[in-house]
Amino acid sequence: MTHPGDLGTSESKLPRRDALLGLGAAALGASALSPLAFAQAGRMNDRAGVVGKGLDLASLGFNSATGEYTLPPLPYDYDALEPHIDAQTMQIHHTKHHQGYVNGLNKALAELKKIREGSGDAGLIKHWSRELAFHGGGHINHTLFWYTMAPAGSSATTGPSGALARAVNESFGSFDAFKTHFSAAANAVEGSGWAWLMYEPVSKSLVVTQMEKQQDVYVNGARPLLGIDVWEHAYYLRYQNRRSDYTKAFWNVVNWDAVGSLYDAARA
Ligand code: MN
């Protein structure tokens, strides 16, 4: 894949800091995740070779030689979440949709670089800034989404434990109350978006939010812990219009070890 503003030349090494800052608030939160954050699920995710090091540039598939992001592999097979999320949906979602966000992110970064260097159209800064937020958000959201799921019946899917379990009880009253809140948020997203469990560092509590598209109505500074993609591409092949059946089935494949690790890292 080539881009008009080739980032791969030797003099144009995209500074790692710039690359990450370019992703905005979501990436700033993600950048502080410690390697430990991904260690626990690593026993399941060794195949990916990227999630054991934390949600950093490496886990986001950043290639410092080319200055571009690449699509990280899934930490499990496409059929690993059956029957709750079907293999065809997983394959298309990963290889087509997630790849599209990676491509869009690279394109936006290249076009913004051209504007900085005087060869781009500065009049399009608003367009490319929005593209950066949308596709950068999409890349981070999906990377987290894959990481925080695991095959049904594995030990990680039994429920939250330790500090995360205590925080869920303190913030929502009970695990069941949290699930009710989260599912309602997911079911009621208008159009395409997400529901997220986030750690909000000012109140030091857990919150559930909706996200429109890949980035809108994001709580600035909050750290994403668990998200469910409710774009139709995430569930339509198996569930068609029955989004609530999908959001109910999702609970069977949540990797609570991974969510707990993200929670620990968010508070560190
Ligand atoms: Mn998606």
mmCIF file of C-alpha atoms and ligand atoms in Angstrom:
data_model
loop_
_atom_site.group_PDB
_atom_site.id
_atom_site.type_symbol
_atom_site.label_atom_id
_atom_site.label_comp_id
_atom_site.label_asym_id
_atom_site.label_seq_id
_atom_site.Cartn_x
_atom_site.Cartn_y
_atom_site.Cartn_z
ATOM 1 C CA MET A 1 0.000 0.000 0.000
ATOM 2 C CA THR A 2 1.346 3.391 -0.907
ATOM 3 C CA HIS A 3 0.247 6.840 0.037
ATOM 4 C CA PRO A 4 0.820 10.162 -1.646
ATOM 5 C CA GLY A 5 2.713 11.436 1.349
ATOM 6 C CA ASP A 6 5.073 8.514 1.675
ATOM 7 C CA LEU A 7 6.074 8.187 5.287
ATOM 8 C CA GLY A 8 8.556 5.468 4.596
ATOM 9 C CA THR A 9 11.517 7.489 3.465
ATOM 10 C CA SER A 10 14.471 7.655 5.781
ATOM 11 C CA GLU A 11 14.260 11.346 6.520
ATOM 12 C CA SER A 12 10.601 11.206 7.325
ATOM 13 C CA LYS A 13 10.642 8.914 10.309
ATOM 14 C CA LEU A 14 7.365 9.744 11.922
ATOM 15 C CA PRO A 15 8.246 10.437 15.523
ATOM 16 C CA ARG A 16 6.608 7.877 17.732
ATOM 17 C CA ARG A 17 5.310 10.591 19.994
ATOM 18 C CA ASP A 18 3.741 12.475 17.122
ATOM 19 C CA ALA A 19 2.193 9.335 15.774
ATOM 20 C CA LEU A 20 0.494 8.605 19.022
ATOM 21 C CA LEU A 21 -0.508 12.163 19.821
ATOM 22 C CA GLY A 22 -2.111 12.292 16.432
ATOM 23 C CA LEU A 23 -4.675 9.797 17.602
ATOM 24 C CA GLY A 24 -6.133 12.122 20.184
ATOM 25 C CA ALA A 25 -7.569 11.562 23.594
ATOM 26 C CA ALA A 26 -8.319 7.888 23.241
ATOM 27 C CA ALA A 27 -4.730 7.164 22.376
ATOM 28 C CA LEU A 28 -3.434 9.289 25.192
ATOM 29 C CA GLY A 29 -5.326 7.076 27.545
ATOM 30 C CA ALA A 30 -4.181 3.945 25.836
ATOM 31 C CA SER A 31 -0.574 5.066 25.742
ATOM 32 C CA ALA A 32 -0.284 4.869 29.475
ATOM 33 C CA LEU A 33 -1.279 1.234 29.640
ATOM 34 C CA SER A 34 1.512 -0.766 31.146
ATOM 35 C CA PRO A 35 2.877 -3.929 29.598
ATOM 36 C CA LEU A 36 1.342 -5.708 32.548
ATOM 37 C CA ALA A 37 -2.061 -4.705 31.306
ATOM 38 C CA PHE A 38 -1.938 -7.330 28.623
ATOM 39 C CA ALA A 39 0.127 -9.934 30.379
ATOM 40 C CA GLN A 40 -2.674 -11.915 31.957
ATOM 41 C CA ALA A 41 -4.561 -12.579 28.783
ATOM 42 C CA GLY A 42 -1.250 -13.245 27.101
ATOM 43 C CA ARG A 43 -1.517 -16.922 27.878
ATOM 44 C CA MET A 44 -4.414 -17.001 25.475
ATOM 45 C CA ASN A 45 -3.121 -14.349 23.177
ATOM 46 C CA ASP A 46 0.425 -15.524 22.580
ATOM 47 C CA ARG A 47 -0.392 -16.201 18.955
ATOM 48 C CA ALA A 48 -0.974 -12.555 18.282
ATOM 49 C CA GLY A 49 2.431 -11.596 19.540
ATOM 50 C CA VAL A 50 1.292 -8.025 20.048
ATOM 51 C CA VAL A 51 -1.078 -7.833 22.964
ATOM 52 C CA GLY A 52 1.364 -9.047 25.570
ATOM 53 C CA LYS A 53 3.158 -5.724 25.498
ATOM 54 C CA GLY A 54 0.270 -3.403 26.313
ATOM 55 C CA LEU A 55 -1.813 -1.228 24.081
ATOM 56 C CA ASP A 56 1.088 0.758 22.768
ATOM 57 C CA LEU A 57 2.299 1.510 19.268
ATOM 58 C CA ALA A 58 3.443 -2.085 18.869
ATOM 59 C CA SER A 59 0.085 -3.559 19.812
ATOM 60 C CA LEU A 60 -1.552 -1.123 17.411
ATOM 61 C CA GLY A 61 0.652 -2.482 14.646
ATOM 62 C CA PHE A 62 2.727 0.655 14.155
ATOM 63 C CA ASN A 63 5.650 0.030 11.813
ATOM 64 C CA SER A 64 8.370 2.545 12.632
ATOM 65 C CA ALA A 65 10.174 1.757 9.384
ATOM 66 C CA THR A 66 7.249 2.849 7.241
ATOM 67 C CA GLY A 67 5.544 5.203 9.671
ATOM 68 C CA GLU A 68 2.285 3.376 9.081
ATOM 69 C CA TYR A 69 -0.050 1.293 11.160
ATOM 70 C CA THR A 70 -0.767 -2.306 10.160
ATOM 71 C CA LEU A 71 -3.644 -4.566 11.106
ATOM 72 C CA PRO A 72 -2.708 -6.644 14.159
ATOM 73 C CA PRO A 73 -3.738 -10.312 14.058
ATOM 74 C CA LEU A 74 -6.621 -11.521 16.176
ATOM 75 C CA PRO A 75 -5.592 -13.162 19.448
ATOM 76 C CA TYR A 76 -7.697 -16.233 18.546
ATOM 77 C CA ASP A 77 -9.190 -17.993 15.554
ATOM 78 C CA TYR A 78 -12.102 -16.464 13.683
ATOM 79 C CA ASP A 79 -14.414 -19.213 14.936
ATOM 80 C CA ALA A 80 -13.254 -18.974 18.563
ATOM 81 C CA LEU A 81 -16.280 -16.976 19.729
ATOM 82 C CA GLU A 82 -18.875 -19.260 18.148
ATOM 83 C CA PRO A 83 -21.783 -19.560 18.532
ATOM 84 C CA HIS A 84 -22.115 -16.117 20.090
ATOM 85 C CA ILE A 85 -20.219 -14.291 17.367
ATOM 86 C CA ASP A 86 -19.927 -16.244 14.140
ATOM 87 C CA ALA A 87 -16.723 -16.871 12.248
ATOM 88 C CA GLN A 88 -17.780 -15.138 9.039
ATOM 89 C CA THR A 89 -18.676 -11.977 10.916
ATOM 90 C CA MET A 90 -15.367 -12.062 12.761
ATOM 91 C CA GLN A 91 -13.394 -12.558 9.547
ATOM 92 C CA ILE A 92 -15.125 -9.779 7.634
ATOM 93 C CA HIS A 93 -15.094 -7.490 10.638
ATOM 94 C CA HIS A 94 -11.353 -7.956 11.129
ATOM 95 C CA THR A 95 -10.034 -8.182 7.581
ATOM 96 C CA LYS A 96 -12.357 -5.661 5.950
ATOM 97 C CA HIS A 97 -13.763 -3.234 8.517
ATOM 98 C CA HIS A 98 -10.846 -3.033 10.941
ATOM 99 C CA GLN A 99 -8.429 -2.973 7.997
ATOM 100 C CA GLY A 100 -10.407 -0.065 6.619
ATOM 101 C CA TYR A 101 -9.864 1.951 9.795
ATOM 102 C CA VAL A 102 -6.139 1.214 9.671
ATOM 103 C CA ASN A 103 -6.010 2.358 6.047
ATOM 104 C CA GLY A 104 -8.012 5.481 6.826
ATOM 105 C CA LEU A 105 -5.769 6.330 9.754
ATOM 106 C CA ASN A 106 -2.654 6.023 7.612
ATOM 107 C CA LYS A 107 -4.221 8.140 4.905
ATOM 108 C CA ALA A 108 -5.196 10.882 7.362
ATOM 109 C CA LEU A 109 -1.734 10.941 8.920
ATOM 110 C CA ALA A 110 -0.139 11.187 5.472
ATOM 111 C CA GLU A 111 -2.411 14.000 4.358
ATOM 112 C CA LEU A 112 -1.867 15.953 7.572
ATOM 113 C CA LYS A 113 1.879 15.542 7.129
ATOM 114 C CA LYS A 114 1.602 16.986 3.629
ATOM 115 C CA ILE A 115 -0.261 19.987 5.005
ATOM 116 C CA ARG A 116 2.453 20.504 7.645
ATOM 117 C CA GLU A 117 5.116 20.375 4.962
ATOM 118 C CA GLY A 118 3.315 22.792 2.672
ATOM 119 C CA SER A 119 2.377 20.402 -0.117
ATOM 120 C CA GLY A 120 -1.132 19.640 1.096
ATOM 121 C CA ASP A 121 -4.322 21.653 0.982
ATOM 122 C CA ALA A 122 -4.601 23.403 4.348
ATOM 123 C CA GLY A 123 -8.214 24.130 3.519
ATOM 124 C CA LEU A 124 -8.894 20.446 4.094
ATOM 125 C CA ILE A 125 -7.492 20.422 7.620
ATOM 126 C CA LYS A 126 -10.948 19.996 9.119
ATOM 127 C CA HIS A 127 -11.708 17.054 6.875
ATOM 128 C CA TRP A 128 -8.468 15.228 7.607
ATOM 129 C CA SER A 129 -8.677 15.998 11.311
ATOM 130 C CA ARG A 130 -12.093 14.358 11.395
ATOM 131 C CA GLU A 131 -10.778 11.434 9.371
ATOM 132 C CA LEU A 132 -7.947 11.052 11.862
ATOM 133 C CA ALA A 133 -10.344 11.005 14.821
ATOM 134 C CA PHE A 134 -12.752 8.580 13.135
ATOM 135 C CA HIS A 135 -10.238 6.083 11.795
ATOM 136 C CA GLY A 136 -7.809 6.405 14.690
ATOM 137 C CA GLY A 137 -10.697 5.835 17.050
ATOM 138 C CA GLY A 138 -11.835 2.880 14.985
ATOM 139 C CA HIS A 139 -8.390 1.295 15.094
ATOM 140 C CA ILE A 140 -8.076 1.647 18.869
ATOM 141 C CA ASN A 141 -11.664 0.593 19.528
ATOM 142 C CA HIS A 142 -11.348 -2.606 17.505
ATOM 143 C CA THR A 143 -7.930 -3.482 18.913
ATOM 144 C CA LEU A 144 -9.435 -3.241 22.409
ATOM 145 C CA PHE A 145 -12.584 -5.090 21.327
ATOM 146 C CA TRP A 146 -10.678 -8.149 20.093
ATOM 147 C CA TYR A 147 -8.469 -8.135 23.158
ATOM 148 C CA THR A 148 -11.329 -8.036 25.664
ATOM 149 C CA MET A 149 -13.094 -11.097 24.289
ATOM 150 C CA ALA A 150 -12.285 -14.767 24.773
ATOM 151 C CA PRO A 151 -13.907 -18.104 23.935
ATOM 152 C CA ALA A 152 -17.028 -18.835 25.965
ATOM 153 C CA GLY A 153 -16.376 -21.220 28.805
ATOM 154 C CA SER A 154 -12.770 -20.184 29.327
ATOM 155 C CA SER A 155 -11.854 -19.137 32.845
ATOM 156 C CA ALA A 156 -11.510 -15.493 31.856
ATOM 157 C CA THR A 157 -15.187 -15.287 30.908
ATOM 158 C CA THR A 158 -16.640 -16.183 34.306
ATOM 159 C CA GLY A 159 -16.844 -12.579 35.525
ATOM 160 C CA PRO A 160 -14.853 -9.763 37.089
ATOM 161 C CA SER A 161 -12.719 -10.440 40.136
ATOM 162 C CA GLY A 162 -10.547 -8.566 42.598
ATOM 163 C CA ALA A 163 -10.347 -4.787 42.398
ATOM 164 C CA LEU A 164 -12.483 -4.649 39.274
ATOM 165 C CA ALA A 165 -15.285 -6.631 40.891
ATOM 166 C CA ARG A 166 -15.214 -4.299 43.914
ATOM 167 C CA ALA A 167 -15.264 -1.231 41.679
ATOM 168 C CA VAL A 168 -18.228 -2.563 39.692
ATOM 169 C CA ASN A 169 -20.151 -3.052 42.915
ATOM 170 C CA GLU A 170 -19.229 0.406 44.213
ATOM 171 C CA SER A 171 -20.048 2.214 40.970
ATOM 172 C CA PHE A 172 -23.149 0.336 39.873
ATOM 173 C CA GLY A 173 -24.467 -1.440 42.964
ATOM 174 C CA SER A 174 -23.927 -4.953 41.636
ATOM 175 C CA PHE A 175 -22.565 -6.855 38.658
ATOM 176 C CA ASP A 176 -26.101 -7.539 37.457
ATOM 177 C CA ALA A 177 -26.995 -3.858 37.707
ATOM 178 C CA PHE A 178 -23.912 -2.994 35.686
ATOM 179 C CA LYS A 179 -24.882 -5.513 33.006
ATOM 180 C CA THR A 180 -28.383 -4.059 32.855
ATOM 181 C CA HIS A 181 -26.958 -0.546 32.455
ATOM 182 C CA PHE A 182 -24.341 -1.552 29.869
ATOM 183 C CA SER A 183 -26.767 -3.616 27.787
ATOM 184 C CA ALA A 184 -29.338 -0.833 27.800
ATOM 185 C CA ALA A 185 -26.690 1.621 26.633
ATOM 186 C CA ALA A 186 -25.579 -0.749 23.865
ATOM 187 C CA ASN A 187 -29.112 -1.513 22.720
ATOM 188 C CA ALA A 188 -30.032 2.169 22.569
ATOM 189 C CA VAL A 189 -27.072 3.497 20.579
ATOM 190 C CA GLU A 190 -28.681 5.439 17.774
ATOM 191 C CA GLY A 191 -27.261 4.147 14.520
ATOM 192 C CA SER A 192 -23.662 2.972 14.604
ATOM 193 C CA GLY A 193 -21.516 3.074 17.698
ATOM 194 C CA TRP A 194 -20.423 1.436 20.894
ATOM 195 C CA ALA A 195 -21.197 1.101 24.562
ATOM 196 C CA TRP A 196 -18.162 1.368 26.848
ATOM 197 C CA LEU A 197 -17.264 0.664 30.402
ATOM 198 C CA MET A 198 -14.700 3.307 31.252
ATOM 199 C CA TYR A 199 -12.626 4.367 34.203
ATOM 200 C CA GLU A 200 -13.177 8.069 34.842
ATOM 201 C CA PRO A 201 -10.053 9.328 36.629
ATOM 202 C CA VAL A 202 -11.475 12.543 38.103
ATOM 203 C CA SER A 203 -14.267 10.841 40.009
ATOM 204 C CA LYS A 204 -12.147 7.689 40.242
ATOM 205 C CA SER A 205 -15.193 5.641 39.377
ATOM 206 C CA LEU A 206 -16.458 3.421 36.609
ATOM 207 C CA VAL A 207 -18.911 4.838 34.121
ATOM 208 C CA VAL A 208 -20.901 3.436 31.215
ATOM 209 C CA THR A 209 -21.108 5.599 28.137
ATOM 210 C CA GLN A 210 -22.388 5.367 24.627
ATOM 211 C CA MET A 211 -20.150 6.209 21.692
ATOM 212 C CA GLU A 212 -21.491 7.346 18.366
ATOM 213 C CA LYS A 213 -19.562 6.195 15.303
ATOM 214 C CA GLN A 214 -15.982 5.586 16.452
ATOM 215 C CA GLN A 215 -15.272 8.620 18.595
ATOM 216 C CA ASP A 216 -18.205 10.951 19.243
ATOM 217 C CA VAL A 217 -19.546 11.660 22.728
ATOM 218 C CA TYR A 218 -16.310 10.321 24.151
ATOM 219 C CA VAL A 219 -15.689 11.322 27.762
ATOM 220 C CA ASN A 220 -12.429 13.211 27.544
ATOM 221 C CA GLY A 221 -9.767 11.642 29.717
ATOM 222 C CA ALA A 222 -11.753 8.521 30.517
ATOM 223 C CA ARG A 223 -9.987 5.227 29.978
ATOM 224 C CA PRO A 224 -11.786 2.550 27.962
ATOM 225 C CA LEU A 225 -11.965 -0.850 29.653
ATOM 226 C CA LEU A 226 -14.658 -2.811 27.821
ATOM 227 C CA GLY A 227 -16.555 -1.939 24.687
ATOM 228 C CA ILE A 228 -19.152 -3.626 22.547
ATOM 229 C CA ASP A 229 -19.332 -2.767 18.889
ATOM 230 C CA VAL A 230 -22.968 -2.279 17.910
ATOM 231 C CA TRP A 231 -22.408 -1.260 14.317
ATOM 232 C CA GLU A 232 -24.548 -3.598 12.233
ATOM 233 C CA HIS A 233 -21.402 -5.058 10.687
ATOM 234 C CA ALA A 234 -20.638 -6.541 14.113
ATOM 235 C CA TYR A 235 -23.728 -8.719 14.320
ATOM 236 C CA TYR A 236 -26.028 -8.550 11.304
ATOM 237 C CA LEU A 237 -25.100 -11.853 9.637
ATOM 238 C CA ARG A 238 -26.176 -13.877 12.670
ATOM 239 C CA TYR A 239 -28.610 -11.607 14.470
ATOM 240 C CA GLN A 240 -30.009 -9.378 11.684
ATOM 241 C CA ASN A 241 -32.080 -6.656 13.392
ATOM 242 C CA ARG A 242 -32.017 -8.372 16.799
ATOM 243 C CA ARG A 243 -29.270 -6.281 18.353
ATOM 244 C CA SER A 244 -30.391 -7.112 21.884
ATOM 245 C CA ASP A 245 -29.826 -10.834 21.234
ATOM 246 C CA TYR A 246 -26.263 -10.000 20.243
ATOM 247 C CA THR A 247 -25.637 -7.768 23.249
ATOM 248 C CA LYS A 248 -27.000 -10.510 25.498
ATOM 249 C CA ALA A 249 -24.768 -13.144 23.903
ATOM 250 C CA PHE A 250 -21.760 -10.834 24.270
ATOM 251 C CA TRP A 251 -21.617 -11.534 28.019
ATOM 252 C CA ASN A 252 -20.541 -15.103 27.235
ATOM 253 C CA VAL A 253 -17.336 -13.976 25.551
ATOM 254 C CA VAL A 254 -16.084 -11.088 27.698
ATOM 255 C CA ASN A 255 -12.479 -11.610 28.778
ATOM 256 C CA TRP A 256 -12.683 -10.300 32.347
ATOM 257 C CA ASP A 257 -9.010 -10.994 32.963
ATOM 258 C CA ALA A 258 -8.211 -8.553 30.177
ATOM 259 C CA VAL A 259 -10.726 -5.987 31.428
ATOM 260 C CA GLY A 260 -9.293 -6.290 34.938
ATOM 261 C CA SER A 261 -5.793 -5.727 33.612
ATOM 262 C CA LEU A 262 -6.932 -2.623 31.771
ATOM 263 C CA TYR A 263 -8.578 -1.377 34.948
ATOM 264 C CA ASP A 264 -5.396 -1.899 36.945
ATOM 265 C CA ALA A 265 -3.359 -0.084 34.311
ATOM 266 C CA ALA A 266 -5.849 2.784 34.121
ATOM 267 C CA ARG A 267 -5.394 3.494 37.813
ATOM 268 C CA ALA A 268 -1.622 3.109 37.850
HETATM 269 MN MN MN B 1 -16.673 -2.635 13.971
#
